[in-house]
mmCIF file of C-alpha atoms in Angstrom:
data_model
loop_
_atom_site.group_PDB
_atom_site.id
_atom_site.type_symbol
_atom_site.label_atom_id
_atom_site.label_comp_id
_atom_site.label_asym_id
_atom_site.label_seq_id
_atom_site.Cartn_x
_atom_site.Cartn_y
_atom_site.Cartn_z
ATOM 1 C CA UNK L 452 0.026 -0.681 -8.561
ATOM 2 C CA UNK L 453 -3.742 -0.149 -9.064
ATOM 3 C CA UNK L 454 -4.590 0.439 -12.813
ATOM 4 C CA UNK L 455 -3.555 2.508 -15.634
ATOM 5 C CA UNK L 456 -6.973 4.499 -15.679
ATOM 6 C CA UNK L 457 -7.819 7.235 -12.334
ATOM 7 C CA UNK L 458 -8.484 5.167 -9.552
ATOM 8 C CA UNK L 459 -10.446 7.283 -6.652
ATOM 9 C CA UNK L 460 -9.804 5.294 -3.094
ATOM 10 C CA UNK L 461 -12.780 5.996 -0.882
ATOM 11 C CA UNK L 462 -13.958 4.508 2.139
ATOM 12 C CA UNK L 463 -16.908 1.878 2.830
ATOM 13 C CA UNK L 464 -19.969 3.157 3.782
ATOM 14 C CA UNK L 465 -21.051 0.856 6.417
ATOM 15 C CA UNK L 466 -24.453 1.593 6.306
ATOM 16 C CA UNK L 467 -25.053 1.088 2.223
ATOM 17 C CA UNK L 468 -27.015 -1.452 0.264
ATOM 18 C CA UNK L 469 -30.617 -2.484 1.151
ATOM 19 C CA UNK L 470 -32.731 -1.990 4.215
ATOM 20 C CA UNK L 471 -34.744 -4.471 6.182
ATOM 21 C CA UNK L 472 -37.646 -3.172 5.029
ATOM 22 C CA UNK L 473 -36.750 -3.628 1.307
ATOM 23 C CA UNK L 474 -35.592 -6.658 1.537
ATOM 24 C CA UNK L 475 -38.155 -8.031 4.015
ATOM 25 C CA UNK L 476 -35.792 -9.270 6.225
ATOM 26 C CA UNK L 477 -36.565 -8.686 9.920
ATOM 27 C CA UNK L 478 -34.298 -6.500 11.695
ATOM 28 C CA UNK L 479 -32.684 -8.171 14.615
ATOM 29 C CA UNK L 480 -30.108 -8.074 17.332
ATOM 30 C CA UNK L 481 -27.260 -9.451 15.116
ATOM 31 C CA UNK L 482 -27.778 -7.089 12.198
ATOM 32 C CA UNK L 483 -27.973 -3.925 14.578
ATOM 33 C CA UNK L 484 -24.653 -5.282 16.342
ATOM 34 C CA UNK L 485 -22.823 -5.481 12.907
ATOM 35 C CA UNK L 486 -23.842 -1.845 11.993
ATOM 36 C CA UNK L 487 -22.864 -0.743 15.100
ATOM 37 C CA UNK L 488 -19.346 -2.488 14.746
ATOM 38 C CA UNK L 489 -18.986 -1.132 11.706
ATOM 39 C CA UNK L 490 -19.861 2.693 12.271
ATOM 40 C CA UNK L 491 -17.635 2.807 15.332
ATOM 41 C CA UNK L 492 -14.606 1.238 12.859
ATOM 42 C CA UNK L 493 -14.708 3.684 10.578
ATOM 43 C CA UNK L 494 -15.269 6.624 13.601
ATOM 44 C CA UNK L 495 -12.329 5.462 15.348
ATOM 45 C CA UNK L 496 -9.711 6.167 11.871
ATOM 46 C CA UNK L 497 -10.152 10.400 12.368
ATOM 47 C CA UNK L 498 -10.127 9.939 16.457
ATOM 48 C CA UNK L 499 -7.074 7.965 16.474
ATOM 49 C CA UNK L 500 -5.265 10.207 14.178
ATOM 50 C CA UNK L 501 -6.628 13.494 16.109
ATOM 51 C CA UNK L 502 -5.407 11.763 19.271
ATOM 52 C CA UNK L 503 -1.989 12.593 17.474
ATOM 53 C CA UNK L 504 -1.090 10.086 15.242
ATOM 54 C CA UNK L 505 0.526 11.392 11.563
ATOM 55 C CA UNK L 506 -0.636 14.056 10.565
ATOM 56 C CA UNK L 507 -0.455 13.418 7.259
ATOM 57 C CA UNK L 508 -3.019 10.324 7.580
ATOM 58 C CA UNK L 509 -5.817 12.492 8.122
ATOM 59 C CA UNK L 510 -8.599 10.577 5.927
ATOM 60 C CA UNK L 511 -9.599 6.666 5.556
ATOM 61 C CA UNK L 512 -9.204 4.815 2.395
ATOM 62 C CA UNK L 513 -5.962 6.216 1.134
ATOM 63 C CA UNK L 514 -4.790 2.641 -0.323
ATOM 64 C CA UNK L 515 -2.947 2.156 -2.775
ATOM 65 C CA UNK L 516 -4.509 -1.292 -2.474
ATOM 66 C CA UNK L 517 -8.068 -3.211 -2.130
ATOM 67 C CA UNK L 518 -7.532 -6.617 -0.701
ATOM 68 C CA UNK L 519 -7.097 -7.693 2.726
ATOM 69 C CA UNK L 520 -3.219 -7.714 3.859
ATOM 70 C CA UNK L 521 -1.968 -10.812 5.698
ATOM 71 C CA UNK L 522 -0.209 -8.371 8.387
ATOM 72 C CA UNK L 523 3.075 -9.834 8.181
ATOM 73 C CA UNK L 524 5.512 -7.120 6.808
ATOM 74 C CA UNK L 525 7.587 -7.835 4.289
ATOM 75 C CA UNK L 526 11.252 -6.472 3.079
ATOM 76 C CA UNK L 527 11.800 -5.394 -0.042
ATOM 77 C CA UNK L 528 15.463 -3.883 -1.287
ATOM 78 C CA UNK L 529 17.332 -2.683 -4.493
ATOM 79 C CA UNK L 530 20.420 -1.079 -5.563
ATOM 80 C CA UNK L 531 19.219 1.167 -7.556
ATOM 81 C CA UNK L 532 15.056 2.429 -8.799
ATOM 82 C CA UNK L 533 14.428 4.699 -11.376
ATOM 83 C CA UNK L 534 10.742 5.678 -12.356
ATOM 84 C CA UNK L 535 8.732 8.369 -13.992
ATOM 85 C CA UNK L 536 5.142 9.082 -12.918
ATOM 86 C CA UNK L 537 5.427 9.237 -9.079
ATOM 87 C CA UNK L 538 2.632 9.725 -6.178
ATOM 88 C CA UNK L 539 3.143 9.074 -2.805
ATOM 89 C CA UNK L 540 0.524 9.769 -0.015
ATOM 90 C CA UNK L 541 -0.996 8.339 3.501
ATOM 91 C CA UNK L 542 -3.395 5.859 4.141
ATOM 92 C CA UNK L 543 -4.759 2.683 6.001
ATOM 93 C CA UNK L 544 -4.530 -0.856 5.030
ATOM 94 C CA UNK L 545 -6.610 -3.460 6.435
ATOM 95 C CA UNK L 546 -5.847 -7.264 7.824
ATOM 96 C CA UNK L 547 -9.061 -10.056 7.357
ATOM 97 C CA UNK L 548 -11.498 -10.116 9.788
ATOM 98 C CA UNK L 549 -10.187 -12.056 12.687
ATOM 99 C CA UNK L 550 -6.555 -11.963 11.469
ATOM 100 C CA UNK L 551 -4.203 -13.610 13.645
ATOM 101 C CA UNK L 552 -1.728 -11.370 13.167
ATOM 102 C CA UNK L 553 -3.441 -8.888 14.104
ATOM 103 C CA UNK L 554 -2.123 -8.134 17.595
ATOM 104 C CA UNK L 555 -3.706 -4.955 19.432
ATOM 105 C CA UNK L 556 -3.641 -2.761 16.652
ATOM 106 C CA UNK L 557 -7.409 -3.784 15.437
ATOM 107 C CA UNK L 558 -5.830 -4.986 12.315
ATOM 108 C CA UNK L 559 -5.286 -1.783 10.683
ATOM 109 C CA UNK L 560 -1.763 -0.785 9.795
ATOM 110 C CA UNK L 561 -1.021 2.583 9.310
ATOM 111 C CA UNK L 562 1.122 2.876 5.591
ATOM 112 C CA UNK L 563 2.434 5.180 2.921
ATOM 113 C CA UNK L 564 1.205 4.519 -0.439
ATOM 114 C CA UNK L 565 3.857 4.671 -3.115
ATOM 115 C CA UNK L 566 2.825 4.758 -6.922
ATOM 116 C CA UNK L 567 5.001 4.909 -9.851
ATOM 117 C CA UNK L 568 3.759 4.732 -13.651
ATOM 118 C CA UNK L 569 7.082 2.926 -14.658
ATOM 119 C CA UNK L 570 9.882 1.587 -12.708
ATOM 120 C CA UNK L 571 12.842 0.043 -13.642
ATOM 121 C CA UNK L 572 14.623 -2.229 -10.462
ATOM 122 C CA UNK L 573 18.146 -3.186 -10.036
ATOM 123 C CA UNK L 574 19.073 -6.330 -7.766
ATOM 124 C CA UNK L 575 15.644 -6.283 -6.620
ATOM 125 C CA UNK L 576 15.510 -8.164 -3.241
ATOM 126 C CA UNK L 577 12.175 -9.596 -1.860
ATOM 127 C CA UNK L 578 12.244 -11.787 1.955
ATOM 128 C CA UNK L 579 9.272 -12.384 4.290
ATOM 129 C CA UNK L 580 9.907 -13.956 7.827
ATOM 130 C CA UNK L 581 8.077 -17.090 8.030
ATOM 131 C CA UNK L 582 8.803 -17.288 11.881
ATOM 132 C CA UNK L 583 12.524 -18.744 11.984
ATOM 133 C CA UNK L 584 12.514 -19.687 8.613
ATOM 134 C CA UNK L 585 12.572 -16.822 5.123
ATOM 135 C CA UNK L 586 11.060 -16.708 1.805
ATOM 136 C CA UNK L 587 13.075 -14.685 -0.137
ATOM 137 C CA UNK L 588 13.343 -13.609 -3.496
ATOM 138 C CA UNK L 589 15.424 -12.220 -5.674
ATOM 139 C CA UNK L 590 15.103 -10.474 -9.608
ATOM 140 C CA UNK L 591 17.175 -8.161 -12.009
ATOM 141 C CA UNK L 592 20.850 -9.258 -10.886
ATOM 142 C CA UNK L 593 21.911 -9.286 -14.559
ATOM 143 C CA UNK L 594 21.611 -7.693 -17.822
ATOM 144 C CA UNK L 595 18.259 -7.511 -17.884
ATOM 145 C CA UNK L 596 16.765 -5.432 -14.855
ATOM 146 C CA UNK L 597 13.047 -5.899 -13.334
ATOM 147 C CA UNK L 598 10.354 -3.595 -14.485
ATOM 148 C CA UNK L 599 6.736 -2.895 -13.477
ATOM 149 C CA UNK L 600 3.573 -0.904 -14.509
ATOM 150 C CA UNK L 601 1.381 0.824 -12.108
ATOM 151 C CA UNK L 602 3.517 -0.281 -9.299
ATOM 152 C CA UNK L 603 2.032 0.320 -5.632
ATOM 153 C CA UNK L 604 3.506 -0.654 -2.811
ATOM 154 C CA UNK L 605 2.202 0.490 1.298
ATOM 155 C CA UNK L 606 4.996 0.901 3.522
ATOM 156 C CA UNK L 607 5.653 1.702 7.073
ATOM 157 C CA UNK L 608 9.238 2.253 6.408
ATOM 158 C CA UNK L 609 11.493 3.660 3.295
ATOM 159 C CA UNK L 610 14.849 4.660 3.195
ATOM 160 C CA UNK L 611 17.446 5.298 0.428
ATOM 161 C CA UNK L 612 19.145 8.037 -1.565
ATOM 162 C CA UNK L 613 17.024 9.796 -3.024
ATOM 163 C CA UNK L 614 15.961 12.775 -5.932
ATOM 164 C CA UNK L 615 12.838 13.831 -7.715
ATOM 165 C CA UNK L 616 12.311 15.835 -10.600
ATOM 166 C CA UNK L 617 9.391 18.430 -11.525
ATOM 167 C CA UNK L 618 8.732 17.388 -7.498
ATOM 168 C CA UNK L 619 5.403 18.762 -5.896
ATOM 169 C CA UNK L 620 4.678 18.729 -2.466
ATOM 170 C CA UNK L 621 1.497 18.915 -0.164
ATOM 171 C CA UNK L 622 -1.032 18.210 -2.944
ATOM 172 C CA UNK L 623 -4.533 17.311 -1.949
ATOM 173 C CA UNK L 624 -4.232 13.234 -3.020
ATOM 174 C CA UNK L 625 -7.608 13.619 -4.831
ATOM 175 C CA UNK L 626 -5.988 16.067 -7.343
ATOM 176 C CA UNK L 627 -2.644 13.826 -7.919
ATOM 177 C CA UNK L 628 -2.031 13.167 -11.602
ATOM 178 C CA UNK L 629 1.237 11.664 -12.168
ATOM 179 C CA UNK L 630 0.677 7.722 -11.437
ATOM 180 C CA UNK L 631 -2.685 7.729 -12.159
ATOM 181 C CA UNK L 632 -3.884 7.126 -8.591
ATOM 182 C CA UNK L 633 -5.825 9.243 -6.764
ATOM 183 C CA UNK L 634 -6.918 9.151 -2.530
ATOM 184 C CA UNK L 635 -9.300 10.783 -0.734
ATOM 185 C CA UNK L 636 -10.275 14.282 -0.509
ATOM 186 C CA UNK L 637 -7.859 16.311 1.901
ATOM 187 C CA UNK L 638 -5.072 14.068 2.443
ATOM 188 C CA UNK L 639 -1.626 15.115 2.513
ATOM 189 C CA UNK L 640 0.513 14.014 -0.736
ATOM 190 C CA UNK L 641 3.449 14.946 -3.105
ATOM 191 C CA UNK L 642 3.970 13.594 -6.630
ATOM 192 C CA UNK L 643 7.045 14.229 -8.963
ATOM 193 C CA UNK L 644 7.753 13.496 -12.861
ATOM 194 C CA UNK L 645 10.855 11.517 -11.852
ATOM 195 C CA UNK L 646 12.211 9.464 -9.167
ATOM 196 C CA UNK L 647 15.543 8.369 -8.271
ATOM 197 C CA UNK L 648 16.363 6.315 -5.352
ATOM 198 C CA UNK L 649 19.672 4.254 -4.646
ATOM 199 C CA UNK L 650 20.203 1.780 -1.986
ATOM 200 C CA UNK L 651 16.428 1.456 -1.399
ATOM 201 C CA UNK L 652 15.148 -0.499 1.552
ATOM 202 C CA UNK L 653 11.316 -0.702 2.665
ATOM 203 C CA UNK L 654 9.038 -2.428 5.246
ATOM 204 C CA UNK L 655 5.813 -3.266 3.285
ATOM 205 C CA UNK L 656 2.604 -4.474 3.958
ATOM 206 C CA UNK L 657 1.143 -4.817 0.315
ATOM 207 C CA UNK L 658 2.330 -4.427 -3.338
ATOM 208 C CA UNK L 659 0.359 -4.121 -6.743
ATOM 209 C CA UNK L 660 1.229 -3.678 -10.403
ATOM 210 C CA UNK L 661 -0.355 -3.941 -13.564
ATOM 211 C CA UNK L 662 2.625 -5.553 -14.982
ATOM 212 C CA UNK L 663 5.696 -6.886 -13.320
ATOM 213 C CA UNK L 664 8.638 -8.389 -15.201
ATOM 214 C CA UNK L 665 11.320 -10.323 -12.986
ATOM 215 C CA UNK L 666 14.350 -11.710 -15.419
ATOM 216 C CA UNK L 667 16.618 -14.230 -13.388
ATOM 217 C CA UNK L 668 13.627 -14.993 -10.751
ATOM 218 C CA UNK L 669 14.894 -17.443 -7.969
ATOM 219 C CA UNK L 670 12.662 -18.389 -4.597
ATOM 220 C CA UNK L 671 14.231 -20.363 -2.280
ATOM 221 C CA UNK L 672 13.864 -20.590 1.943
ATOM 222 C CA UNK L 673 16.957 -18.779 3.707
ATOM 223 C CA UNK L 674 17.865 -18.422 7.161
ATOM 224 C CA UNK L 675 18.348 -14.543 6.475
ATOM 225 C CA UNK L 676 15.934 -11.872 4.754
ATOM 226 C CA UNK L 677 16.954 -9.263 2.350
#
């Protein structure tokens, strides 16, 4: 997850930084064309979602993450996650320029940010399809369980059993306090003192923490996933 302090998530403003004319660089064809590309980027986030798209993904810049994502989802399961400090809200996560992975979704992947303060992971689970061939990873099996700090992860799919405690729901994500993450200005959240989830299983495109502890770590190539 992002960092122990507030972390406000807004979106690049294509058109900042210095002008041609303070710089003394001439303004050409290329440079226009890159603006250009850029403006209509960030124009087409609110049409697409108007167009119908989730509702609750109504802003750019709701990561939970800033790097580039490689595009190739991963799985990620556990028996059992307990947590305190919990904020969960919608957002965008972006693939390198380029990308091959990209496909015809202009390498932007609709996601759900997830943030927890503290977690606590049993039999956590961790495979990524290599094409025929998976990394996977596994933590926590034993005594000792996996823990993490400022966890994030963006999903496009969780399920599980799940229950909250001292739950709120349909925050503005730029007034969330519980994880110490914030997003943008009128986007659609919930956060909750506690979470519970058994059986948890998600889809995810990118996952931070400020620490992450992983007793009994083994990596190996299978010909299954999680």
């Amino acid at each position: 997850m992002a960092s122990s302090s507030d972390i406000t998530h807004t979106p690049e403003n294509p058109e900042s930084g210095s002008t041609p004319e303070a710089s003394g660089a001439p303004e050409g064809p290329a440079r226009r064309g890159r603006v250009r590309a850029r403006r209509a980027a960030v124009m087409a986030v609110p049409a697409a979602l108007a167009a119908g798209a989730l509702a609750v993904l109504t802003a750019e810049g709701a990561l939970g993450v800033q790097f580039a994502i490689s595009g190739m989802p991963f799985t990620v399961t556990a028996t059992e996650l307990k947590g305190t400090g919990f904020e969960q809200f919608g957002g965008l996560d972006h693939m390198a320029p380029g990308s091959p992975n990209e496909g015809d979704t202009g390498g932007q992947v609709l996601v759900v940010t997830s943030a927890i303060k503290n977690a606590t992971l049993t039999k956590l689970c961790q495979s990524v399809d290599l094409g025929g061939v998976n990394l996977h990873i596994t933590a926590g099996g034993g005594r000792e369980k996996v823990t993490a700090t400022d966890l994030t992860t963006d999903s496009t799919e969780l399920s599980g059993d799940a229950a909250f405690g001292g739950i709120e729901i349909g925050n503005d994500a730029s007034t969330l306090t519980k994880a110490g993450v914030k997003g943008p200005i009128g986007v659609f959240s919930q956060q909750a003192d506690t979470v519970y989830i058994a059986n948890l299983r998600q889809t995810n495109y990118a996952t931070t923490a400020g620490v992450f502890k992983l007793p009994g770590l083994k990596l190996r190539f299978s010909e299954s996933g999680c």
